[in-house]
Coordinates of C-alpha atoms in Angstrom, one line a residue:
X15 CA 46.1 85.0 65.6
X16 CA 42.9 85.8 63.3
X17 CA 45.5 84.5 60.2
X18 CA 46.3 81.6 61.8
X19 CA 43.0 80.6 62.4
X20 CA 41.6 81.6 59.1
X21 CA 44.9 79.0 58.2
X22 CA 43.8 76.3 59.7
X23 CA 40.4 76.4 57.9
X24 CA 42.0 76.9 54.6
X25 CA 44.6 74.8 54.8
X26 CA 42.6 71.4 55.3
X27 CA 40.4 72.6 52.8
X28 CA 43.2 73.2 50.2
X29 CA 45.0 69.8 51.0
X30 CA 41.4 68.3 50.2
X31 CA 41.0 69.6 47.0
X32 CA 44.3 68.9 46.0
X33 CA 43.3 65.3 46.3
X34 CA 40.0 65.5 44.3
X35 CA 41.6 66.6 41.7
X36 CA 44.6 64.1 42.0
X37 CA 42.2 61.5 42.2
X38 CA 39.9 62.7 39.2
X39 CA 43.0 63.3 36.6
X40 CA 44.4 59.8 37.8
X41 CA 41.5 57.6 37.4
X42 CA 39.8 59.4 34.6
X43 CA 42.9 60.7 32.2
X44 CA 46.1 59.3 33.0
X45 CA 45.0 55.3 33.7
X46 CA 42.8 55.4 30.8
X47 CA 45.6 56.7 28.3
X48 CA 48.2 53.7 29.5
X49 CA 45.1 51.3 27.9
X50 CA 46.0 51.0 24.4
X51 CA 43.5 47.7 23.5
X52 CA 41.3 47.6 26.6
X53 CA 39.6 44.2 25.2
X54 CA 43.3 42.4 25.2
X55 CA 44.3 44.2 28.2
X56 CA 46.3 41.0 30.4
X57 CA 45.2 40.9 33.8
X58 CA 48.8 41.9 35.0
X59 CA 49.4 44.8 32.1
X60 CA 51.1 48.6 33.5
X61 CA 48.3 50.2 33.3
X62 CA 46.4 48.0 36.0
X63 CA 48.9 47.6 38.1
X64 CA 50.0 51.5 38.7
X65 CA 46.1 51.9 39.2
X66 CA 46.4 49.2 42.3
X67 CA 49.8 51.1 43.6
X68 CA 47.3 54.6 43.3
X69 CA 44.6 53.4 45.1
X70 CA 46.5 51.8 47.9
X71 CA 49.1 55.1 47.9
X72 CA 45.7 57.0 48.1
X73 CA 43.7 55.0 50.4
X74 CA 46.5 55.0 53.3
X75 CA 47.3 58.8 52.8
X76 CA 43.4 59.5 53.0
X77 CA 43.2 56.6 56.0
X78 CA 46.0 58.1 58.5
X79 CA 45.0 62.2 57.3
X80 CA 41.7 60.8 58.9
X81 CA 43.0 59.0 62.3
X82 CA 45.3 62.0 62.6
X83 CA 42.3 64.1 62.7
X84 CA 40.2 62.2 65.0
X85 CA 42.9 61.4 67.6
X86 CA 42.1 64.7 69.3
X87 CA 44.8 66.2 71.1
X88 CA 41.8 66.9 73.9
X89 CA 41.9 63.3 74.3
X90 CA 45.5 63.6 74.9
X91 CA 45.0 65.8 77.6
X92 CA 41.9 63.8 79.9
X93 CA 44.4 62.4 82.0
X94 CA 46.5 64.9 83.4
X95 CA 46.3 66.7 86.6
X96 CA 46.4 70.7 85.0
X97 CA 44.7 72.0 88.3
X98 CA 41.1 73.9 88.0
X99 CA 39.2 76.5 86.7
X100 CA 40.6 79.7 85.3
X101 CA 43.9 79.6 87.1
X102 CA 44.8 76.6 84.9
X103 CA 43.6 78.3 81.8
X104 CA 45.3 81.8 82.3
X105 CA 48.9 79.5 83.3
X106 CA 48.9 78.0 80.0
X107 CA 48.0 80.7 78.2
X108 CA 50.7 82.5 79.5
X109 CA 53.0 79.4 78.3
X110 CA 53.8 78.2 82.2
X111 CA 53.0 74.9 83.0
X112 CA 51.0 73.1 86.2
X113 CA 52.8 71.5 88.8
X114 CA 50.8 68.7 88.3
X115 CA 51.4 68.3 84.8
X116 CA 52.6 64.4 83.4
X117 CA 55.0 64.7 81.0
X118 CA 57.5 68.2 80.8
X119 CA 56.8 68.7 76.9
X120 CA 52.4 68.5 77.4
X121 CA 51.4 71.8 75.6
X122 CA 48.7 74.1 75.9
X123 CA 47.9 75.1 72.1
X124 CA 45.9 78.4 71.3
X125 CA 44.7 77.2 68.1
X126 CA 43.3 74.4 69.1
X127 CA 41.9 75.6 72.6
X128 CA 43.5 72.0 73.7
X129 CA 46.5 70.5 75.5
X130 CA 48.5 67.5 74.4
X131 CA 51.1 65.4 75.5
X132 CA 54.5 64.9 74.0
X133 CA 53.4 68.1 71.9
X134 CA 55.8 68.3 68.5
X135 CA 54.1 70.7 66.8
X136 CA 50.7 72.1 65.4
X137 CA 49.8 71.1 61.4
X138 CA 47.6 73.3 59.7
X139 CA 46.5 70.7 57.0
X140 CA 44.9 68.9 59.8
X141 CA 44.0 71.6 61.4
X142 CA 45.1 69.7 64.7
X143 CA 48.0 68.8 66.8
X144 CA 50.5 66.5 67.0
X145 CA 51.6 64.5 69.5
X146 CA 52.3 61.0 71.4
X147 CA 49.2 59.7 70.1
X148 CA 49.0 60.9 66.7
X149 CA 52.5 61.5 65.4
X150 CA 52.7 57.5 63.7
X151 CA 50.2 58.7 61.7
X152 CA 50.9 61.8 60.8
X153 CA 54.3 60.2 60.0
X154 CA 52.4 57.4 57.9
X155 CA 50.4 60.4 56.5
X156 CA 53.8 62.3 55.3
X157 CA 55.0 59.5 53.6
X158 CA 52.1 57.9 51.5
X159 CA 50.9 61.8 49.9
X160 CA 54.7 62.2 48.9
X161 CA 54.4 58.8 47.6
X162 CA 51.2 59.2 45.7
X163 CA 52.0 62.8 44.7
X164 CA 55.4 61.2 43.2
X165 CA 53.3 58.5 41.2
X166 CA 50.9 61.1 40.3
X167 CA 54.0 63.2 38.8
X168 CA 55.3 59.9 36.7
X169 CA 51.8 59.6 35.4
X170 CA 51.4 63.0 34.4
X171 CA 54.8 63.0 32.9
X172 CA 54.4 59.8 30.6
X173 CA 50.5 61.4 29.6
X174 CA 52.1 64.9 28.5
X175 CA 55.1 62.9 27.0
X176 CA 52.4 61.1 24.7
X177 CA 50.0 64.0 24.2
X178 CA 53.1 66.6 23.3
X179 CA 55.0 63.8 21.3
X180 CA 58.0 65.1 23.8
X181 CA 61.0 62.9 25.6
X182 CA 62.3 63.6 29.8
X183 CA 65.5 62.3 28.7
X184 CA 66.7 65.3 29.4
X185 CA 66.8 66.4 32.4
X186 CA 66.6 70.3 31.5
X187 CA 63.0 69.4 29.3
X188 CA 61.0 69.2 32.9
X189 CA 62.5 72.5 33.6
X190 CA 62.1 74.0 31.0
X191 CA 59.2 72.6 30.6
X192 CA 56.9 75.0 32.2
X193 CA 58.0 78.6 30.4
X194 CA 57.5 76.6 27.1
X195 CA 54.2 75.5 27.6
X196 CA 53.1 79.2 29.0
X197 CA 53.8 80.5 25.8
X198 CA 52.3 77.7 23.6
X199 CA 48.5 77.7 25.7
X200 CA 48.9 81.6 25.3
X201 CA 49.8 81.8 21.6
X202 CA 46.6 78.8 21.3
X203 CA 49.0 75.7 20.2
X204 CA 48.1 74.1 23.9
X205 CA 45.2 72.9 25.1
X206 CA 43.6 74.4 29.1
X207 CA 43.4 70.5 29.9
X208 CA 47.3 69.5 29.1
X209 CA 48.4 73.2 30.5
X210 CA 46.7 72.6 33.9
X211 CA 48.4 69.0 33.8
X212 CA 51.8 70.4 33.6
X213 CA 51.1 73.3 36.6
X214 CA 50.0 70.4 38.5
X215 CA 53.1 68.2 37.9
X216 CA 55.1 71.0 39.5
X217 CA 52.4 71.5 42.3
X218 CA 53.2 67.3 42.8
X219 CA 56.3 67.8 42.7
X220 CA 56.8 70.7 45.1
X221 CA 54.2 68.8 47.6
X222 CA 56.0 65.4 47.3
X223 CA 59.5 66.4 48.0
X224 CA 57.8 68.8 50.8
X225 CA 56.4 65.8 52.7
X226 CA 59.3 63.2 52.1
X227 CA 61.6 66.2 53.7
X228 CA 59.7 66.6 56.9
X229 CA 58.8 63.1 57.5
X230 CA 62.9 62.7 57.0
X231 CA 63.1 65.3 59.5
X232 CA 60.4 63.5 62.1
X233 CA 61.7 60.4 61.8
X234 CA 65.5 61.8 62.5
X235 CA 63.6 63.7 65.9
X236 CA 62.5 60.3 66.8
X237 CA 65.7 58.2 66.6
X238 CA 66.8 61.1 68.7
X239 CA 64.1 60.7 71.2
X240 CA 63.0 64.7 70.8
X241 CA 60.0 66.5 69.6
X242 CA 60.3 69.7 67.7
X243 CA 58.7 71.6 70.8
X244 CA 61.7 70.5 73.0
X245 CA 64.4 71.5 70.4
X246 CA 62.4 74.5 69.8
X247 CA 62.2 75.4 73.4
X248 CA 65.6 73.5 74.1
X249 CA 64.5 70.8 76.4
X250 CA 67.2 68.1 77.7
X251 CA 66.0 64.7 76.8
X252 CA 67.6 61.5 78.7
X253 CA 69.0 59.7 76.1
X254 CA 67.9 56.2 74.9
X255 CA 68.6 53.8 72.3
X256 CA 67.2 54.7 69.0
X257 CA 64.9 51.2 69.2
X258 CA 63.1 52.0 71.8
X259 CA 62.6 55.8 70.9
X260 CA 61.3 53.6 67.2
X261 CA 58.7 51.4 69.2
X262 CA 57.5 54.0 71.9
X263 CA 56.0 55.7 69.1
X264 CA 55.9 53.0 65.8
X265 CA 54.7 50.3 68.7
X266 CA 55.2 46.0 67.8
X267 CA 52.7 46.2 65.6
X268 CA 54.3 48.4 63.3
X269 CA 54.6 46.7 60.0
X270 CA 50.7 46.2 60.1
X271 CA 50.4 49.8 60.1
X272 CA 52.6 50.8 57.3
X273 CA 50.5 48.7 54.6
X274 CA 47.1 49.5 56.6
X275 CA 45.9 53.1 58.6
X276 CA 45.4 52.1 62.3
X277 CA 45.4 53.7 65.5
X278 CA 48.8 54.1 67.4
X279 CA 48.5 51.1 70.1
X280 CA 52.5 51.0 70.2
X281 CA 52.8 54.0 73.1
X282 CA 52.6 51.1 76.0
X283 CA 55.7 52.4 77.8
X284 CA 54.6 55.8 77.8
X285 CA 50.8 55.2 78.7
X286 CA 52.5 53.0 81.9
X287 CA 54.3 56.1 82.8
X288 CA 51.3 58.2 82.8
X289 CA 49.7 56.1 84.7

C-alpha cells in the first residue's frame, strides 16, 4: 500500500513533466527549425499551422487532465445512502457493499479514502478515480496526449532528419535508430541536445501508442455497457444498445466536448436513476 501511494504522487508528477518538456522542445526547437525565412513566412505556411494543431492537441489534453482531477470521486459519492459511522467504513474496507448503496458497481477505493459510482478503475497519473462522472474526460484525456505525443514524434523526427542529414524511408532507420546514436553521443560525434531528442521520440512513442490502446479498450467497455471493475469482478450487465451506452456517458452535447474540455453533463439518465 505505501508503493501505491508513493505512486500516485509520482506518477502525476512524472506525467507533468513529460509535458514541460514536450511543450519547451516544441515551441522553442522544433517550430522554429520548420521557419526557413521567418520575414516571408505566408500566413498559412507548415510550420504555423502544426504550431496551431500543438497548441489545441495540448490545450485539450491539459484541459480534460484538469476536469478529470477536479471531478472528485468524493463528489460521486454525496448522494448515496452507505449507512453511518464506522460500520460503513470497516464494510467497505473489507470490499462488502451497503444495503443502501445506489448503483451495484459504487466502489470504496483505499487510495483515494473515497467512494465513486460506476467505479472503472483507479489512474495513477491523476492520482484519482474514474468513474460515471469523469470517465468522458479521462477518455477525451487518453486520446488528445496520444495525439499530441504522435505530433510531437513527427516533429522530432523531421528536426533529427535535418540536423543528422538522415531519411525514415526506411522503416528499420527508426529502429535502428537509437543503438546508432548511443554510440555516436558516446564516441562525441552527437550532440546531448539531439541525443535526448531521439530518447524522447521513443518515450513519445511508447506513451502515444499506450494511451490510443487503452482509450481503444474504454471506448470498446462502453459500447459494451461495462466498467473494468465489473469485468474485473465479473458483474452481469443488462444489455443495451451501444447508443445509449455512447450518450449515458458522451451525453448530446458531445461533439462540443471533443474540440473543447467541459464537464460531463451527458449522464441525465443515470443521474434520474439515482435520484
Amino acid at each position: 500500500m505505501l508503493v501505491l501511494r508513493l505512486l500516485n504522487v509520482v506518477a502525476p508528477a512524472y506525467f507533468l513533466c513529460i509535458s514541460l518538456v514536450t511543450f519547451v522542445l516544441q515551441i522553442f526547437l522544433f517550430i522554429p527549425s520548420m521557419f526557413r525565412d521567418p520575414s516571408t513566412t505566408p500566413l498559412f505556411s507548415p510550420a504555423l499551422l502544426h504550431g496551431a494543431l500543438f497548441l489545441f492537441l495540448s490545450a485539450n489534453a491539459l484541459g480534460n487532465y484538469i476536469l478529470v482531477i477536479q471531478s472528485s470521486p468524493e463528489e460521486l459519492g454525496k448522494g448515496l445512502n452507505l449507512g453511518e459511522g464506522a460500520e460503513m467504513v470497516a464494510d467497505w474496507l473489507d470490499g462488502s457493499r451497503s444495503s443502501g448503496s445506489a448503483l451495484p458497481s459504487t466502489h470504496y477505493c483505499r487510495l483515494c479514502a473515497r467512494v465513486t459510482q460506476r467505479h472503472d478503475h483507479h489512474c495513477f497519473f491523476t492520482g484519482n478515480c474514474i468513474g460515471s462522472r469523469n470517465m468522458r474526460n479521462f477518455i477525451m484525456f487518453c486520446l488528445y496526449t496520444s495525439l499530441a505525443c504522435l505530433d510531437s514524434l513527427v516533429a522530432g523526427m523531421a528536426y533529427i532528419s535535418a540536423s543528422l542529414s538522415m531519411s525514415f524511408a526506411n522503416p528499420l532507420a527508426f529502429l535502428t535508430l537509437l543503438p546508432h546514436s548511443i554510440s555516436q553521443f558516446f564516441s562525441g560525434a552527437l550532440l546531448s541536445s539531439e541525443m535526448f531528442v531521439i530518447l524522447m521520440l521513443y518515450l513519445w512513442l511508447g506513451i502515444g501508442l499506450a494511451c490510443a490502446g487503452f482509450c481503444c479498450h474504454q471506448l470498446l467497455l462502453i459500447l459494451r455497457g461495462q466498467t473494468r471493475y465489473q469485468v474485473r469482478k465479473g458483474m452481469v450487465v443488462k444489455t443495451r444498445p451501444w447508443r445509449e451506452n455512447l450518450r449515458e456517458v458522451f451525453g448530446k452535447r458531445w461533439l462540443l466536448g471533443l474540440l473543447i474540455p467541459m464537464l460531463n453533463v451527458g449522464s441525465d439518465c443515470r443521474r434520474q436513476k439515482v435520484k
